[in-house]
Coordinates of C-alpha atoms in Angstrom, one line a residue:
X1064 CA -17.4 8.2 -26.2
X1065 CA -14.2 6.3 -26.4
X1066 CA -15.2 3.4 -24.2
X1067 CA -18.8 1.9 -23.0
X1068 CA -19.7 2.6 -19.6
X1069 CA -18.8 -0.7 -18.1
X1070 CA -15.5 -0.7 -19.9
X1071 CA -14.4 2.6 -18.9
X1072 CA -15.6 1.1 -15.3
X1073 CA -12.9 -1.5 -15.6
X1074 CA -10.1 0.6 -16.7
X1075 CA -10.5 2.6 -13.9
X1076 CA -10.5 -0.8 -11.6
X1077 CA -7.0 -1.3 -13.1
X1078 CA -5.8 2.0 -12.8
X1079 CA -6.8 2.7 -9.2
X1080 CA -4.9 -0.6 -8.8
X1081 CA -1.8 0.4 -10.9
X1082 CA -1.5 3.4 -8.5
X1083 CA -1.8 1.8 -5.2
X1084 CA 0.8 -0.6 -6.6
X1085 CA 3.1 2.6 -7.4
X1086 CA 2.3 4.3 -4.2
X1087 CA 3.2 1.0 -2.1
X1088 CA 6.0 0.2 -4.3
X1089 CA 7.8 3.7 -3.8
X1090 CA 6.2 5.4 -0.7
X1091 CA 6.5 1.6 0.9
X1092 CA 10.0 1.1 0.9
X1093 CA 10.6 4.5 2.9
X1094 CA 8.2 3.0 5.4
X1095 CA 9.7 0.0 5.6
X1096 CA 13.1 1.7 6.4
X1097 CA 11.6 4.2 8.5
X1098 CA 9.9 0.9 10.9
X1099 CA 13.7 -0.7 11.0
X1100 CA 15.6 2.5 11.8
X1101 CA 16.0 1.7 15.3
X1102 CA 17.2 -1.8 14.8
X1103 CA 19.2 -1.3 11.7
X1104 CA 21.4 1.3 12.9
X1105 CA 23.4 1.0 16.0
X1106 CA 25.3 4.6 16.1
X1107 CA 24.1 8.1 15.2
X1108 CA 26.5 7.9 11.5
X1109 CA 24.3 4.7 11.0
X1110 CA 21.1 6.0 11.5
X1111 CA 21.8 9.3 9.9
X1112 CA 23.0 7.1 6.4
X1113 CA 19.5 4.9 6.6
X1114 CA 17.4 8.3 6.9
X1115 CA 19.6 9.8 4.0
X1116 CA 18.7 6.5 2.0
X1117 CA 15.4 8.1 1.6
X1118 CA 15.7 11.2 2.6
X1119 CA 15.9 12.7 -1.3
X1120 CA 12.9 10.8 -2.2
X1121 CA 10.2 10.0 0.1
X1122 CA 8.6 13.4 -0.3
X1123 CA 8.4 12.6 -4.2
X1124 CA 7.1 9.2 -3.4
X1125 CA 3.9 11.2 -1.8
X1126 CA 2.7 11.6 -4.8
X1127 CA 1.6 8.1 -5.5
X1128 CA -0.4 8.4 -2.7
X1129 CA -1.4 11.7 -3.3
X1130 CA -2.6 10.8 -7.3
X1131 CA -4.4 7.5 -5.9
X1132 CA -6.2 8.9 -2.8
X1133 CA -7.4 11.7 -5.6
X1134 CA -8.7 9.0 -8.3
X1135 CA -10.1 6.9 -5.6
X1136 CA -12.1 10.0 -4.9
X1137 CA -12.9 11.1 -8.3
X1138 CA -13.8 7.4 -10.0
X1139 CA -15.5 6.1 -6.8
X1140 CA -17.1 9.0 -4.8
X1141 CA -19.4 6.0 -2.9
X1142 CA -16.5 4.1 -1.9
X1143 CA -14.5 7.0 -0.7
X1144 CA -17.9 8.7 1.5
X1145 CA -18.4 5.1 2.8
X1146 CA -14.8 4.7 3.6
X1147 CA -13.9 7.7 4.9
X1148 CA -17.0 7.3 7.5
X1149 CA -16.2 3.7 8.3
X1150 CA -12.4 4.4 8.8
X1151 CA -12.4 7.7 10.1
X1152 CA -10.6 6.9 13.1
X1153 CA -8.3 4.5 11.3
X1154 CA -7.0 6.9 8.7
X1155 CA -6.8 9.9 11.0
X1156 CA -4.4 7.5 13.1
X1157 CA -2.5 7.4 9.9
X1158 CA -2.7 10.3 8.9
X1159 CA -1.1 11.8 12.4
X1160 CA 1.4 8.8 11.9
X1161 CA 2.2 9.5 8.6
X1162 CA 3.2 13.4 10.3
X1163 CA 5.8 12.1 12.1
X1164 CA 7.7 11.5 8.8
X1165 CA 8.5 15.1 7.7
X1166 CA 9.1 16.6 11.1
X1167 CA 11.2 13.7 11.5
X1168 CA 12.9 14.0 8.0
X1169 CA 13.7 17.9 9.0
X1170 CA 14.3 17.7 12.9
X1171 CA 15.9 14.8 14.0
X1172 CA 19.5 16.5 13.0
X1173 CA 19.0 19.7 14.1
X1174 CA 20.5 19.4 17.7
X1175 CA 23.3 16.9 18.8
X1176 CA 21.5 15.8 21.7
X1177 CA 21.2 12.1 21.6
X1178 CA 17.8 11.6 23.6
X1179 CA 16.5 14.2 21.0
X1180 CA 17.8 12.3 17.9
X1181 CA 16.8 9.1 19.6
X1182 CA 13.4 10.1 20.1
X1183 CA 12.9 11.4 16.9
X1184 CA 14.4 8.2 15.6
X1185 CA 11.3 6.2 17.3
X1186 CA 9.1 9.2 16.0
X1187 CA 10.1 7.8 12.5
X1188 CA 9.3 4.1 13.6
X1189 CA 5.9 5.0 14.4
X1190 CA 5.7 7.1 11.3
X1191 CA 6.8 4.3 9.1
X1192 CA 5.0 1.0 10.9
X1193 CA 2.1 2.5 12.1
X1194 CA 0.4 3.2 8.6
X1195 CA 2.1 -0.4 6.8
X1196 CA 0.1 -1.9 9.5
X1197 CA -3.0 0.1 9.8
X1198 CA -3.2 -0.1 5.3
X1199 CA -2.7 -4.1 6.3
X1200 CA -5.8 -4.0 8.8
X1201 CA -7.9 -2.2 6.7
X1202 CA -7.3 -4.8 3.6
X1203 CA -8.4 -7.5 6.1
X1204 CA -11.3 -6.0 7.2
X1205 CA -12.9 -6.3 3.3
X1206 CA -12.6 -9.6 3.6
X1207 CA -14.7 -9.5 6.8
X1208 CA -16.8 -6.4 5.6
X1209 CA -17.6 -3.2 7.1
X1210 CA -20.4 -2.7 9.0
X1211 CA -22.5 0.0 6.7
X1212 CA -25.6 -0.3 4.9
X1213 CA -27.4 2.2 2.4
X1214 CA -31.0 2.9 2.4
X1215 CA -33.0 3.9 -0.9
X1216 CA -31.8 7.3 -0.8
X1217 CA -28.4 5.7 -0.5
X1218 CA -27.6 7.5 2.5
X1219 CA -24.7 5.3 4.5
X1220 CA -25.3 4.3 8.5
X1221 CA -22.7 2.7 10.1
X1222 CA -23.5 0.0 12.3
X1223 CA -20.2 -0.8 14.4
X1224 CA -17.1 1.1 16.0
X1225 CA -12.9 1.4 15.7
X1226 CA -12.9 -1.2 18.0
X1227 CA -14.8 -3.7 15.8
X1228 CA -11.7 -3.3 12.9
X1229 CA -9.5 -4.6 15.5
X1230 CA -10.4 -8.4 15.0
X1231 CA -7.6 -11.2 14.8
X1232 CA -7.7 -11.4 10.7
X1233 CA -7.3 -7.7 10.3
X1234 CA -4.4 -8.1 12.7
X1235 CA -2.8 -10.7 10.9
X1236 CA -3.3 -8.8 7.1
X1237 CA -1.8 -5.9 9.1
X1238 CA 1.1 -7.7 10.3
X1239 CA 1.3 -9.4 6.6
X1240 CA 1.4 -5.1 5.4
X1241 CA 4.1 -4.3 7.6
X1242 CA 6.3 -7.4 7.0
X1243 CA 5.8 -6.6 3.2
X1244 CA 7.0 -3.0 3.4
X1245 CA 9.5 -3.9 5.7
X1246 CA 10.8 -6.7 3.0
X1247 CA 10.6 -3.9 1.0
X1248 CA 12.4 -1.7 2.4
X1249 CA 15.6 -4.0 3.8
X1250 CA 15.9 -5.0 0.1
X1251 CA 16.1 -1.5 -1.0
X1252 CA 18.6 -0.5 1.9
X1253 CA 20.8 -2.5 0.7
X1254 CA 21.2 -1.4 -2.7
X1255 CA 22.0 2.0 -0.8
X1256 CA 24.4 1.2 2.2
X1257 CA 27.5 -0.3 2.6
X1258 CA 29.4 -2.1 5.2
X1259 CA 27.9 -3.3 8.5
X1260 CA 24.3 -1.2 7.9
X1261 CA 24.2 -3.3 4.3
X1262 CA 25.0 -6.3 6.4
X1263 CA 22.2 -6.0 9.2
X1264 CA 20.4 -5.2 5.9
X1265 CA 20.9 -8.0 4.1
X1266 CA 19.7 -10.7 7.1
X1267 CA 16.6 -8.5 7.5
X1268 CA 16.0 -9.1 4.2
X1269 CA 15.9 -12.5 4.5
X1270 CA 14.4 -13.3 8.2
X1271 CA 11.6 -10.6 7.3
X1272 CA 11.0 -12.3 3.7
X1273 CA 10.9 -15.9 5.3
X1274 CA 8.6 -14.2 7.6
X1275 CA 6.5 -12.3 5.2
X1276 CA 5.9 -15.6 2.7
X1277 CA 4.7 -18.1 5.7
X1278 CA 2.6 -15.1 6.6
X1279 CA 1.2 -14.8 3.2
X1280 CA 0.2 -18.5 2.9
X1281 CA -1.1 -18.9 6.1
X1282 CA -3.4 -16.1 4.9
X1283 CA -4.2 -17.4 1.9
X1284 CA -5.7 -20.4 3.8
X1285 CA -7.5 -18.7 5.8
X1286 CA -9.0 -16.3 3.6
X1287 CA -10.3 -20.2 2.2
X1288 CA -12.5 -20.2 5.5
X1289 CA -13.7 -16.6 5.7
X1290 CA -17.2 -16.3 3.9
X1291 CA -17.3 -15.1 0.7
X1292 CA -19.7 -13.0 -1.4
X1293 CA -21.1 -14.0 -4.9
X1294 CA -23.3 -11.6 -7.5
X1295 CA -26.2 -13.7 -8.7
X1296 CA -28.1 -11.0 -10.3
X1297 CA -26.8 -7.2 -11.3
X1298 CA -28.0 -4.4 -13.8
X1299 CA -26.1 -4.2 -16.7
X1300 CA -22.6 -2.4 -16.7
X1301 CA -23.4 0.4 -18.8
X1302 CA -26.9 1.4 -16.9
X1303 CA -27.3 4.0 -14.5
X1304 CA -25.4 3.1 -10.9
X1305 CA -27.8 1.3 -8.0
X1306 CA -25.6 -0.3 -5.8
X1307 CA -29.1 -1.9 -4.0
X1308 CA -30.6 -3.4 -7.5
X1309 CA -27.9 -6.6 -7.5
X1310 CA -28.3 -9.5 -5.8
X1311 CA -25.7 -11.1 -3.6
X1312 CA -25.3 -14.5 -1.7
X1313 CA -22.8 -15.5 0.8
X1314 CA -20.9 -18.3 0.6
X1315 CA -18.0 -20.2 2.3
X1316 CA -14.6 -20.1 0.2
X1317 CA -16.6 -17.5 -1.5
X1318 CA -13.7 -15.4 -1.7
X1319 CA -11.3 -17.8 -3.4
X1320 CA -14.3 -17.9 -6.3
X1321 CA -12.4 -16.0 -8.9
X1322 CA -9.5 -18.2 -8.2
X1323 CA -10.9 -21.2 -9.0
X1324 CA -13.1 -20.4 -11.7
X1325 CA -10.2 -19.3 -13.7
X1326 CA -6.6 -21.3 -12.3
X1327 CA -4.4 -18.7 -13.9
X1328 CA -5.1 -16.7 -11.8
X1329 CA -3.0 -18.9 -9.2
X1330 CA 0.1 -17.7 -11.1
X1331 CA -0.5 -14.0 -9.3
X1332 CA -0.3 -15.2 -5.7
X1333 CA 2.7 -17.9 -6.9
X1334 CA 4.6 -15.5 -8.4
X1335 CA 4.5 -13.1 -5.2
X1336 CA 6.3 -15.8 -3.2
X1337 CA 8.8 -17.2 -5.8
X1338 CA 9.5 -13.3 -6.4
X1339 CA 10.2 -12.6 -2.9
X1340 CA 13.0 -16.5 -2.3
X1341 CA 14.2 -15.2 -5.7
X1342 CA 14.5 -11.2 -4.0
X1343 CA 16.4 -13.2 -0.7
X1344 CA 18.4 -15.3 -3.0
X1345 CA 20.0 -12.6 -5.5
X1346 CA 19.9 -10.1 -2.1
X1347 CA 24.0 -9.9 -1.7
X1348 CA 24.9 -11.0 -5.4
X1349 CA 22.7 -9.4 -7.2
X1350 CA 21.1 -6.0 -5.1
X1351 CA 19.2 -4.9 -8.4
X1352 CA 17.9 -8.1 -9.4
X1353 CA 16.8 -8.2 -6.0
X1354 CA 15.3 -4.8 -5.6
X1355 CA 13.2 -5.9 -9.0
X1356 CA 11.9 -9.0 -7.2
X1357 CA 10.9 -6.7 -4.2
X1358 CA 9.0 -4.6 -6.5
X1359 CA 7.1 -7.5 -7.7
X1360 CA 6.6 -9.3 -4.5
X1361 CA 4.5 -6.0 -3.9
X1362 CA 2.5 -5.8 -7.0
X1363 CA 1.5 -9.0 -6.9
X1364 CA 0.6 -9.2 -3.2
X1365 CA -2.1 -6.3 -3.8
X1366 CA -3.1 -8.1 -7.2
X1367 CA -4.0 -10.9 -5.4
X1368 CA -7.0 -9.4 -2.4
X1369 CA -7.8 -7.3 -5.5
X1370 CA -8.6 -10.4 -8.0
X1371 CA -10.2 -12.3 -5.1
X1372 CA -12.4 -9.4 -4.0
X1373 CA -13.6 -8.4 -7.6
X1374 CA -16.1 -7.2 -8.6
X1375 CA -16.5 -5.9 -5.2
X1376 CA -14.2 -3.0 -3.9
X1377 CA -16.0 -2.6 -0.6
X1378 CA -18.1 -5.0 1.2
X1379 CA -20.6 -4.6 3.4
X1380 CA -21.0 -6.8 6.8
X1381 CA -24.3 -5.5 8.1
X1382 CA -26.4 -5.4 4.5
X1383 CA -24.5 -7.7 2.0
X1384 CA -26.7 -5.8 -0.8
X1385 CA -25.1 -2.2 0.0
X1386 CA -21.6 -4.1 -0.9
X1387 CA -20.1 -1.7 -3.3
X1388 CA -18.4 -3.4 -6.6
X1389 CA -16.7 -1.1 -9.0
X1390 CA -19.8 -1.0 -11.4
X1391 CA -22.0 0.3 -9.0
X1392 CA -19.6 2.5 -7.5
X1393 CA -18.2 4.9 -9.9
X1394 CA -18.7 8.3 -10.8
X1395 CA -20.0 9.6 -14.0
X1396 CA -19.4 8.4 -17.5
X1397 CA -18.1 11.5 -18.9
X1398 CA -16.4 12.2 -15.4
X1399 CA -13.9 8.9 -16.0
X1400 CA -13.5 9.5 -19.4
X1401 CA -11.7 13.4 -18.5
X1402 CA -10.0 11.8 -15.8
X1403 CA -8.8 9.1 -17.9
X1404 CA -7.4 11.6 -20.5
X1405 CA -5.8 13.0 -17.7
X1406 CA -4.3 9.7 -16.3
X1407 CA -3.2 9.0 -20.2
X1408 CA -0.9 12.7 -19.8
X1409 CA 0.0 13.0 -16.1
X1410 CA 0.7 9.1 -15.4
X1411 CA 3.7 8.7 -17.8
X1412 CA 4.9 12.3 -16.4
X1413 CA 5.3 10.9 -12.7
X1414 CA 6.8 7.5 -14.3
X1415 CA 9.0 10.2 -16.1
X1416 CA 10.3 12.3 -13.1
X1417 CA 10.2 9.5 -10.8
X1418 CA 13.3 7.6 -13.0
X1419 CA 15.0 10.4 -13.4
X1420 CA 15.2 11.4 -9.9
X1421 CA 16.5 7.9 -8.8
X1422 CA 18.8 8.1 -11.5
X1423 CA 20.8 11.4 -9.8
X1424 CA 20.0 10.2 -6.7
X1425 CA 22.0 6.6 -7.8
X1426 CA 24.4 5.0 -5.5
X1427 CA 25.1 4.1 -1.6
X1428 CA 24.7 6.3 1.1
X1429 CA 28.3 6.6 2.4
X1430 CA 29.7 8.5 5.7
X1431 CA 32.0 10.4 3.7
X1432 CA 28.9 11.5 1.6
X1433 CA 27.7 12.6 4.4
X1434 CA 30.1 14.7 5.5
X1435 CA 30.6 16.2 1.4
X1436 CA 27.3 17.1 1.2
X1437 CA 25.8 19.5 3.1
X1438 CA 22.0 19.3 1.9
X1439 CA 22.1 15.6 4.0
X1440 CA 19.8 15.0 7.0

């Protein structure tokens, strides 16, 4: 054994991270283009331009999500069960969203008809907005808890309905998601139009990132008011897991614990908001610089619910006990460490093939492109 048990526990913390940060990064800017089709392009050469922006690579960008819905499953088995009964109706909302994209993608261009383009435009909306905001809600609802609770033979029982995920702080996270991705995916629009689609563009980019860091502060206050949990009392990392042998108190501003306990910390949540003026800054001077910044404005926004939730990875609202924290969580010892030899191979592969694709895909999205290349959308 390479690692300890708890150490190899922590790795894993950071990888599943470091691939939710890659999917959102990469599968979220095709999102966020997707939720401003309708209101970025006016005519059917604009529209056609902003789908052809991503239309060579959000089917490679799937495999972020892909890679981290897999090592979610693998590292924490718990946390996906519990999630997956919890959420069911949330993510099978997505996951029927998230179908609009390919049938989109390969039917929207396929007949002339405008209604039929137009409705397959707002098909591509909902296929864009509908998880960026649903992914949002779900992050709130941590905060707040789910409603599950183990017993001793850890079997799960769920205690509320979809209805009950539907509060006003998971509204407002999910409106904080989709402003994000949306950022996200103006910035990275206009690195790859030109004319009057890079200029509707470039003052998305800045009314949506105005939006997007008021809406991030104002959550970061009132996460400060939401009641927090604290571990008081836990079995050592490396023993067997027993997510019901820790003990947990409640507390208010609970969640902010981390934060203040160690202030450089503060530099995560800082840095996501000076990243995203400096993204609107550099947006028509310097595109690149600005796509960078965009990149980092979404890293650091999931570092910072990650940091302030940690140890825990999925609370619990009915039982605060059953909480689930990423040591008592997680699969197997010897299960991580394969899995980890495998993130060690396959990881740097998809950084790899990801870089070169964007490389040949380089460069705006033009009508006379269009009309050369015959493998457009």
């Amino acid at each position: 054994m390479i690692f300890d048990y708890a150490t190899i526990k922590l790795i894993w913390w950071g990888l599943i991270i470091v691939l939710f940060i890659g999917f959102a990064i990469t599968d979220g800017f095709d999102m966020g283009v997707a939720s401003l089709l309708p209101f970025l392009g006016k005519t059917d050469v604009e529209r056609r331009i902003i789908i052809n922006s991503v239309g060579p690579v959000w089917e490679g960008n799937q495999v972020w999500f892909i890679t981290a819905a897999g090592a979610l499953f693998a590292a924490w088995p718990l946390v996906y069960a519990t999630s997956f009964s919890t959420l069911y109706v949330a993510l099978m909302l997505t996951l029927f969203a998230l179908f609009m994209r390919p049938v989109g993608f390969d039917y929207r261009s396929k007949l002339s008809s405008s209604r039929w383009r137009q409705s397959w435009d707002w098909a591509l909306f909902v296929g864009g907005t509908v998880p960026a905001v649903v992914f949002g809600v779900a992050c709130g609802n941590l905060f707040l808890g789910l409603p599950f609770q183990f017993n001793d033979a850890l079997q799960v029982s769920y205690h509320g309905g979809f209805i009950d995920l539907l509060n006003p702080f998971a509204f407002f996270a999910g409106l904080m998601s989709w402003a994000l991705l949306a950022f996200h995916g103006s910035v990275y629009l206009s690195n790859k139009s030109l004319g009057a689609v890079q200029a509707r563009a470039h003052r998305a980019t800045r009314n949506i990132g105005l939006a997007f860091v008021t809406i991030f502060i104002l959550g970061g206050v009132w996460v400060h008011f939401i009641p927090g949990l604290t571990i008081t009392a836990a079995p050592n990392g490396n023993s067997f897991v027993a997510p019901l042998a820790k003990t947990v108190v409640q507390s208010e501003g609970g969640w902010l614990h981390n934060y203040f306990s160690l202030p450089v910390l503060w530099l995560i949540p800082i840095l996501a908001i000076v990243s995203a003026l400096g993204a609107i800054a550099a947006i028509k001077t310097q595109p690149k610089l600005s796509m960078i910044l965009s990149s980092l404005v979404v890293a650091t926004t999931i570092l910072t619910p990650a940091v302030a939730l940690f140890p825990f990875v999925l609370p619990s609202s009915a039982h605060i006990v059953s909480s689930l924290t990423l040591f008592d969580a997680a699969s197997s010892h010897k299960t991580l460490e394969i899995m980890l030899l495998a993130a060690v191979i396959f990881v740097p592969l998809i950084l790899f093939y990801t870089s070169w694709v964007y490389r040949v895909m380089r460069g705006p999205v033009t009508e006379e492109r269009l009309h050369n290349d015959t493998h457009n959308y």
